[in-house]
Short mmCIF file of C-alpha atoms in Angstrom, two decimals:
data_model
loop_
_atom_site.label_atom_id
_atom_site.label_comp_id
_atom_site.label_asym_id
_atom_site.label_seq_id
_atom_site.Cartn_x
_atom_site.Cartn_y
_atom_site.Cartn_z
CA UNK A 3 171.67 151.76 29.20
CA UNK A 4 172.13 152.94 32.58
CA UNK A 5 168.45 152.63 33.09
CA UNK A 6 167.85 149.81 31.97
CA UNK A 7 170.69 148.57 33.97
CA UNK A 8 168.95 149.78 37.01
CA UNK A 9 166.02 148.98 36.59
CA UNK A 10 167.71 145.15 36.36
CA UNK A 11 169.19 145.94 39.17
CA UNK A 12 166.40 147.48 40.83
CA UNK A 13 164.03 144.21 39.59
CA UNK A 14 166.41 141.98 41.04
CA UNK A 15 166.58 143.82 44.28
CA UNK A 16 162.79 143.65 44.92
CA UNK A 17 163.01 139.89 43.71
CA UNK A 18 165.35 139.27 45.96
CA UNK A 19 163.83 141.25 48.73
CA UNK A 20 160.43 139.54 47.89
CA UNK A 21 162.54 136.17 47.65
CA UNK A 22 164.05 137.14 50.87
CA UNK A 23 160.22 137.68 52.51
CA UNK A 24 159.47 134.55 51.21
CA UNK A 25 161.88 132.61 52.95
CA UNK A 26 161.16 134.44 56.19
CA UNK A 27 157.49 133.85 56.03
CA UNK A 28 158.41 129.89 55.51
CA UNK A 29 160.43 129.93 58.12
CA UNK A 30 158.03 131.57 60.30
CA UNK A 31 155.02 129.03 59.19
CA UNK A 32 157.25 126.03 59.85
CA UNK A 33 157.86 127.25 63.17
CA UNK A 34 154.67 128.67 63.68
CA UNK A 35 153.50 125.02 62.68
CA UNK A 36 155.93 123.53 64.87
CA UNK A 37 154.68 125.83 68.05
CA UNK A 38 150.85 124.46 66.92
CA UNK A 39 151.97 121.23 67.28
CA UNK A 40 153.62 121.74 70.42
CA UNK A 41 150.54 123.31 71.98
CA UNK A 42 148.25 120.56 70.45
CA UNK A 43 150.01 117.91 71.86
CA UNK A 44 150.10 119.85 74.97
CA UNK A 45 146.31 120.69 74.83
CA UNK A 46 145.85 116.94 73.96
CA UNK A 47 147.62 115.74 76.54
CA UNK A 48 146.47 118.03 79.34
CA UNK A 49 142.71 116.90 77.67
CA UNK A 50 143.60 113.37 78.32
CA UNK A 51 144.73 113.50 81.21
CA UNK A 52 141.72 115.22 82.57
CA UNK A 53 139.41 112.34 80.49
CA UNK A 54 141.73 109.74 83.06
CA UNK A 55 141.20 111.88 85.62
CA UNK A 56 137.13 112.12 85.05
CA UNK A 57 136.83 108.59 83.76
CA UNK A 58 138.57 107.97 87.59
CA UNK A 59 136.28 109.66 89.54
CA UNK A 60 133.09 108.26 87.41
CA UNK A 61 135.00 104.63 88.45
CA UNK A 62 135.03 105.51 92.13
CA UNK A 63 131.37 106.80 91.98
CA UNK A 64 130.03 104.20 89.93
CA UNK A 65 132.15 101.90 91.96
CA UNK A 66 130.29 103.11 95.86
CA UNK A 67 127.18 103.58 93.87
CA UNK A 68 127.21 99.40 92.86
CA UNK A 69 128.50 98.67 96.64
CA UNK A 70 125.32 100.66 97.68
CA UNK A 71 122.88 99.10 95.36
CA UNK A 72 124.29 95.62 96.24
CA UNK A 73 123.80 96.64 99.90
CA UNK A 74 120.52 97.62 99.76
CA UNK A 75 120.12 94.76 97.17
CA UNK A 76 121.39 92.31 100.26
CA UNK A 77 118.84 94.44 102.46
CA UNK A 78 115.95 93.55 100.29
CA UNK A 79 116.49 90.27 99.63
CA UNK A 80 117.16 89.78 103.53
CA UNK A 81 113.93 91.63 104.44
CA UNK A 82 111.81 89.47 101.80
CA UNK A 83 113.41 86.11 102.96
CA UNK A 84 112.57 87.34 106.64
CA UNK A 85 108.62 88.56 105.40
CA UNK A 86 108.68 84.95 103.77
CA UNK A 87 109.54 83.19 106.34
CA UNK A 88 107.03 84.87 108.78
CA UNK A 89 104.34 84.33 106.32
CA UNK A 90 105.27 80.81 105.66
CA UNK A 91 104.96 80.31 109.20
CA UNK A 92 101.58 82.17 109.18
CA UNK A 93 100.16 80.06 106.63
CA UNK A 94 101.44 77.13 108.23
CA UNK A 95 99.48 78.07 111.52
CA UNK A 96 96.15 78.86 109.81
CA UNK A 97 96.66 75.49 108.09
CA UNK A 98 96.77 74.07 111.33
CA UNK A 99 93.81 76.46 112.66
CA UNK A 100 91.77 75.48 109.32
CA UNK A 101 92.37 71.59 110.32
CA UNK A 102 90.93 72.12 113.65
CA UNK A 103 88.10 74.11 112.63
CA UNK A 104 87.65 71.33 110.16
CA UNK A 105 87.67 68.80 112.60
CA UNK A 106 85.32 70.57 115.05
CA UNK A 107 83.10 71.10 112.38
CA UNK A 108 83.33 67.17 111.70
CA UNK A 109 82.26 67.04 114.93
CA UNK A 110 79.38 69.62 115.06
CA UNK A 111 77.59 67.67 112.09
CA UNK A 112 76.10 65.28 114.88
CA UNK A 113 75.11 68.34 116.20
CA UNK A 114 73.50 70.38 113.61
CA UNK A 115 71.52 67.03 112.53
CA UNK A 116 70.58 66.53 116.08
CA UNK A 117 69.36 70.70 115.85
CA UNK A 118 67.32 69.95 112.92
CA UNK A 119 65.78 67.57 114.55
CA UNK A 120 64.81 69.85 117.51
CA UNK A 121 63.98 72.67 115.26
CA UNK A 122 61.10 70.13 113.61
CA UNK A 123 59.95 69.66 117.25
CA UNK A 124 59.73 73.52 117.63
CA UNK A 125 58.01 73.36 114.14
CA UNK A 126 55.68 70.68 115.36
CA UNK A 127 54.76 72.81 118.83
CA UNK A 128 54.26 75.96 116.47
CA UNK A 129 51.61 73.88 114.86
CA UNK A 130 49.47 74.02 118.29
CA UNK A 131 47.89 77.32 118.99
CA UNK A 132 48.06 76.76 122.76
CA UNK A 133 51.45 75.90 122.75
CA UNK A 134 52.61 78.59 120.05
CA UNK A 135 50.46 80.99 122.35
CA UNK A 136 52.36 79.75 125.86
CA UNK A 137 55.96 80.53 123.74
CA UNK A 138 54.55 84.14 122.86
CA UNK A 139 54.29 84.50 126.32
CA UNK A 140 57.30 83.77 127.31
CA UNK A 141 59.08 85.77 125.11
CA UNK A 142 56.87 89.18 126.56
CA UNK A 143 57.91 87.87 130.27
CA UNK A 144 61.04 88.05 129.12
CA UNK A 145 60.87 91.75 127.52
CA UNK A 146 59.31 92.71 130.18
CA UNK A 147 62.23 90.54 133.20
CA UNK A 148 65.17 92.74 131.57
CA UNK A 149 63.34 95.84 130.98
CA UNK A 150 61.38 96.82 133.99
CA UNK A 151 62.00 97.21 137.55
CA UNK A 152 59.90 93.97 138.96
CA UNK A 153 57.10 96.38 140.91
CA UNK A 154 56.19 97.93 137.00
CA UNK A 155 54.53 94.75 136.10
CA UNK A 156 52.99 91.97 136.85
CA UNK A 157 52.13 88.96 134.77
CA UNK A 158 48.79 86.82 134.63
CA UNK A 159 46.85 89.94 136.03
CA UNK A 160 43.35 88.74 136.69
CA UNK A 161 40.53 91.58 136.61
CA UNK A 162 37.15 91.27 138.98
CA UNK A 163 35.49 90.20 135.79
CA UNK A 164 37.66 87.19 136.19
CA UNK A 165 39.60 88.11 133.16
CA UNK A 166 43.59 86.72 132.70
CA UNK A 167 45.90 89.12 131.09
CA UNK A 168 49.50 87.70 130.37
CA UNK A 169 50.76 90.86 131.88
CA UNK A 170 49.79 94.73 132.95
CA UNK A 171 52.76 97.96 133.06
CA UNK A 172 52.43 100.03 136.46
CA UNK A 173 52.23 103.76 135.66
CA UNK A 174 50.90 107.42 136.98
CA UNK A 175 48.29 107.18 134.19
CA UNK A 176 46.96 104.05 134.87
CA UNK A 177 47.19 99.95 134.44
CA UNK A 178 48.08 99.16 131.30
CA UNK A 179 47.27 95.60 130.31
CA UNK A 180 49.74 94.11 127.65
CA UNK A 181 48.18 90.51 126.29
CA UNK A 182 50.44 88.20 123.80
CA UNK A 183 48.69 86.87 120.21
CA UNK A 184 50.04 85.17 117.95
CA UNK A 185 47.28 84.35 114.44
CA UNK A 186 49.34 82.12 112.64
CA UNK A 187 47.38 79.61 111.50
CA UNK A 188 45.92 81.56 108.50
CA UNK A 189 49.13 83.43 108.20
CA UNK A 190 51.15 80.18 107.38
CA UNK A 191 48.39 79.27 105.16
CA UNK A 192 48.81 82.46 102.78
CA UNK A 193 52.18 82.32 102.52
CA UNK A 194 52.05 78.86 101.36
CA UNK A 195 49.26 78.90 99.80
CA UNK A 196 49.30 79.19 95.39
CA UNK A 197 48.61 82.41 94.17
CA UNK A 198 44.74 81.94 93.42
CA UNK A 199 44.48 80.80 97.09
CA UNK A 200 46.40 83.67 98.38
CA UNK A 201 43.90 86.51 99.18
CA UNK A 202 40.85 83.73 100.55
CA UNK A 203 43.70 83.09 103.56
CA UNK A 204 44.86 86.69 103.56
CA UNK A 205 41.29 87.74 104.30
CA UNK A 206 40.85 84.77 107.06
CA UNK A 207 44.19 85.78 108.59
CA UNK A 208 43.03 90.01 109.25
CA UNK A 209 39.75 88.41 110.56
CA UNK A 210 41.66 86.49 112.95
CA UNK A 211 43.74 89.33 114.25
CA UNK A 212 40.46 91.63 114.51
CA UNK A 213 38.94 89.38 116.36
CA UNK A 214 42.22 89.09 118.96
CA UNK A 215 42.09 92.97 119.10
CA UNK A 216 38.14 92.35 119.96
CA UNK A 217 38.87 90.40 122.73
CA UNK A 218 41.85 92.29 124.37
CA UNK A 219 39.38 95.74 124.19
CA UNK A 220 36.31 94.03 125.16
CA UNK A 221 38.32 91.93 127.94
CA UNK A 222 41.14 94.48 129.18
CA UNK A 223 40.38 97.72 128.65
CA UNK A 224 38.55 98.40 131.97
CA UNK A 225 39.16 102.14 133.52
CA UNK A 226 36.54 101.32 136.50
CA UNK A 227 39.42 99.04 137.47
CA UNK A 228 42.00 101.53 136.95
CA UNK A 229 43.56 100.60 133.30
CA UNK A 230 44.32 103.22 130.70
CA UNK A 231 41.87 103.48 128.24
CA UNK A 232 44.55 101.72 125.94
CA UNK A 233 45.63 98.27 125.98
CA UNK A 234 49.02 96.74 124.32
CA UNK A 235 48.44 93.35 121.50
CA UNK A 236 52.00 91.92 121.57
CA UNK A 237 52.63 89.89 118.14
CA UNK A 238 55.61 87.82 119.13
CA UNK A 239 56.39 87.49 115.34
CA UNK A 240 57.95 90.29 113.85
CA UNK A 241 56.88 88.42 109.73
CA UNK A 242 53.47 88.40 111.47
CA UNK A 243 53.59 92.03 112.62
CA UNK A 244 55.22 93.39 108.87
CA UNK A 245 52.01 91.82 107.06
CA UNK A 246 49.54 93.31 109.72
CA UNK A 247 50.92 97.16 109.64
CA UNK A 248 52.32 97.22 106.13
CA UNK A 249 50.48 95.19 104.04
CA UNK A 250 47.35 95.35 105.78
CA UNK A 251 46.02 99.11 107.19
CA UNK A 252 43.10 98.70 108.00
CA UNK A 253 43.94 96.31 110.60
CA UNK A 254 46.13 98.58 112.36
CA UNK A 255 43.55 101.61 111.23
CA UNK A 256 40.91 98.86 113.21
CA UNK A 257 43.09 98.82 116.37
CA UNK A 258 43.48 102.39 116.69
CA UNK A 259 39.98 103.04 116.74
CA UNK A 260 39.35 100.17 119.36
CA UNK A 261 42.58 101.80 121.35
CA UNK A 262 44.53 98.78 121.03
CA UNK A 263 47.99 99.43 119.70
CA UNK A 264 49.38 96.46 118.22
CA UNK A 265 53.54 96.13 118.92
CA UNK A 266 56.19 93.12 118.00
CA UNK A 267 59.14 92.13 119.60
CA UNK A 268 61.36 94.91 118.67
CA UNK A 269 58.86 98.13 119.00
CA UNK A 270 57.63 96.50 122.28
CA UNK A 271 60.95 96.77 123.65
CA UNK A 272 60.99 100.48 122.67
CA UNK A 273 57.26 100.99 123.86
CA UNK A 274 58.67 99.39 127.71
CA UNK A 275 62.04 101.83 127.68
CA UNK A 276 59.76 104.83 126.84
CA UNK A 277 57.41 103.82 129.77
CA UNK A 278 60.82 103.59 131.93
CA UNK A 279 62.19 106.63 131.23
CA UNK A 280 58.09 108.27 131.95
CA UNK A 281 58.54 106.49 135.40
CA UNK A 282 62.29 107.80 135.97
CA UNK A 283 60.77 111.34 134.98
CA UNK A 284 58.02 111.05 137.52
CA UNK A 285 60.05 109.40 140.04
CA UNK A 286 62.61 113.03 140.31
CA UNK A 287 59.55 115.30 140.12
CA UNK A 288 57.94 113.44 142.97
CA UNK A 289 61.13 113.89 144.47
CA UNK A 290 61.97 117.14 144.12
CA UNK A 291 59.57 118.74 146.65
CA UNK A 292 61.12 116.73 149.39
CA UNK A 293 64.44 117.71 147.77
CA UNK A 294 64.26 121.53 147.99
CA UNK A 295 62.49 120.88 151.31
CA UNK A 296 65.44 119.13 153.18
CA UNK A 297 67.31 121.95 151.68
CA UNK A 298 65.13 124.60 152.96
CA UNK A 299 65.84 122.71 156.48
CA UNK A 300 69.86 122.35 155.77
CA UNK A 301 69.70 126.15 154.79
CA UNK A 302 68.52 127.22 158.23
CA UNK A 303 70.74 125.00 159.79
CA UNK A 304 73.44 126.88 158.24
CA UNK A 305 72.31 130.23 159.12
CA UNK A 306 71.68 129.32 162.56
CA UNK A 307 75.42 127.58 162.86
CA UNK A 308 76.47 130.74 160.91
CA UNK A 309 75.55 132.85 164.09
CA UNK A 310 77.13 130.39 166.83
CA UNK A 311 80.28 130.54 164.66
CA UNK A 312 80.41 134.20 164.76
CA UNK A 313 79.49 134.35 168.49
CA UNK A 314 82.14 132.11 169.33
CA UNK A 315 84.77 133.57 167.04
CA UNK A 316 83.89 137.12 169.34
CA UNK A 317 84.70 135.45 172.53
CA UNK A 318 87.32 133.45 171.05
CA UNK A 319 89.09 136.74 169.86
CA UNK A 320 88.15 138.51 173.62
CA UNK A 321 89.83 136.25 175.20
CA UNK A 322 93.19 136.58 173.10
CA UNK A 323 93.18 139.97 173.90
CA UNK A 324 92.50 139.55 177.51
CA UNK A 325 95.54 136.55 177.20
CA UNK A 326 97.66 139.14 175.11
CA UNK A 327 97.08 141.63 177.87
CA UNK A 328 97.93 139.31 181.00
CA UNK A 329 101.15 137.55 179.11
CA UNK A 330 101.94 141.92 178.77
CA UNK A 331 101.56 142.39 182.11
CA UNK A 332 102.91 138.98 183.74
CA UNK A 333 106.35 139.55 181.02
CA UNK A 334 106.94 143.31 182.47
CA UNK A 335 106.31 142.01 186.10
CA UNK A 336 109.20 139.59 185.28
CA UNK A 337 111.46 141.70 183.80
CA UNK A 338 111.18 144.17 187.47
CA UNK A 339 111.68 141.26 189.34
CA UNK A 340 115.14 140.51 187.63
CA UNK A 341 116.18 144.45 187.65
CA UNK A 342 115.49 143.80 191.26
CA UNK A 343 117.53 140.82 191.41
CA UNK A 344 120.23 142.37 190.32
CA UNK A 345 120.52 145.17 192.34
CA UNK A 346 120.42 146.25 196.41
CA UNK A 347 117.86 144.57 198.84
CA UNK A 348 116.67 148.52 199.27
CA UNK A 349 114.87 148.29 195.70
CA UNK A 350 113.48 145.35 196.92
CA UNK A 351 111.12 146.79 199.05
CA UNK A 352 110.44 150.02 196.96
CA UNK A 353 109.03 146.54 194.90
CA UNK A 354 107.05 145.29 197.31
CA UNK A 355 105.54 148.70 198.05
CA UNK A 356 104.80 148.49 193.76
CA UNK A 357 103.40 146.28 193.73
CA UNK A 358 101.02 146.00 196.83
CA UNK A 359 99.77 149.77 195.19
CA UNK A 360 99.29 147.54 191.93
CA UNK A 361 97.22 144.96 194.12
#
């Protein structure tokens, strides 16, 4: 009985001790609860109020970043109104510019209708072989005006054999005689001519130009009267020329072996600056003998002024010594004649005496 009593008792003990432990822990999760709460609303707030504080400083930034972008925005736009403006006013001016070209070219019609006119004259005085010749001439004198000193050449050089040439070139070598011709008649024709015409012309227009390289040889080329045994065919057409050399070897294979070398425009100009620089060449060699002569003469000069220099410079320095010596003597004459100054009129004449032994 008494057991069983205790063990009641005992049962309810731990019940209420576990009842007890029960409350305690409630208690203790309410308040622990409660504390959570506390510290998540505290968390929370402290969270928000760093969000305002963030969200604030992303307002400022975005804030100066929008005035800056506006600025530069205003910058821009500023800088493209001022490039449009200047190239409105460019386009103006070039409007203006393109109506006065416009205009002068209105006004230049007359002009280029009056040129076509003149170039059909020129066409019409290319048609005559003496005339087309005289204009090949001119055009060598020309070369020849603003590429030579005037005592190189001479133009319409007539040989013994009373023989013209439009021009001979002055050099150590010889006379070389430089003749203008111009076979265009035939030339014209093949390159108008149709196709099945073409080589009938072509063949007329080489025999023309061999027979102007027979007659400069046969007619210029004369070393009894002191010419080079090579004369110069100036072609003053450069088309002319192209079809003679390129198209047409054995022409210029012809003139070699008749020692005729044919030139145009362009490679005569080269042919006359190689002949100047020959004559510049010659010119200092022929020089340079009387050159290193005069200095031969100047070098002796020197040498002999050389020796009067030195001679004088020893009498110049003799007679500083002899100066330095008298200035010696005349400064410690002085300097007795003021000790004797200042003393008795006995040392005076032991002075005199002195200096008459001196003398």
């Amino acid at each position: 009985m008494v057991t069983s009593e205790t063990f009641i008792l005992f049962s309810l003990l731990i019940l209420g001790g576990v009842g007890a432990l029960a409350y305690i822990l409630l208690r203790q999760i309410k308040n622990l609860k409660t504390d959570l709460k506390g510290e998540e609303d505290s968390v929370l707030t402290q969270w928000l109020k760093e969000m305002k504080s963030s969200m604030d400083r992303n307002t400022d930034t975005l804030e100066k970043q929008l005035q800056n972008q506006r600025k530069t925005l205003d910058e821009q736009l500023k800088g493209q109104r001022d490039a449009m403006g200047q190239q409105t006013k460019v386009l103006w001016e070039r409007l203006e510019n393109a109506t006065n070209v416009i205009g002068k070219v209105q006004e230049h019609l007359g002009g280029i209708n009056e040129l076509g006119k003149d170039m059909k004259d020129l066409n019409d005085i290319l048609k005559s072989p003496k005339l087309r010749g005289g204009l090949g001439e001119q055009f060598l004198y020309e070369i020849l005006e603003t590429s030579l000193p005037h005592d190189l050449y001479k133009t319409q050089y007539g040989f013994k054999n009373g023989a013209i040439c439009d021009a001979v070139i002055f050099t150590d070598k010889g006379i070389i005689p430089v003749d203008s011709k111009f076979p265009m008649e035939n030339f014209k024709n093949m390159i108008n001519a149709k196709e099945e015409e073409k080589e009938s012309y072509k063949k007329a227009f080489l025999r023309d130009a061999k027979k102007r390289i027979d007659e400069i040889a046969d007619k210029y080329i004369l070393p009894e009267e002191g010419t080079t045994d090579q004369a110069v065919m100036y072609i003053p057409s450069e088309n002319v020329f192209y079809e003679l050399i390129v198209h047409s070897t054995k022409v210029e294979e012809y003139a070699r072996r008749k020692n005729v070398l044919m030139t145009s425009p362009n490679t005569f100009s080269f042919f006359v600056k190689t002949i100047l620089v020959a004559y510049q060449q010659h010119e200092i060699e022929k020089n340079a003998k009387e050159i290193l002569k005069s200095l031969g003469g100047i070098k002796v000069e020197a040498e002999k002024f050389g020796r009067d220099l030195d001679t004088l410079s020893k009498h110049i320095l003799n007679s500083y010594k002899n100066m330095e010596k008298v200035s010696s003597s005349f400064a410690d004459l002085f300097g007795r004649i003021e000790r004797v100054q200042s003393i008795g009129g006995g040392e005076k004449l032991m002075l005199k005496e002195e200096i008459r032994e001196e003398n």
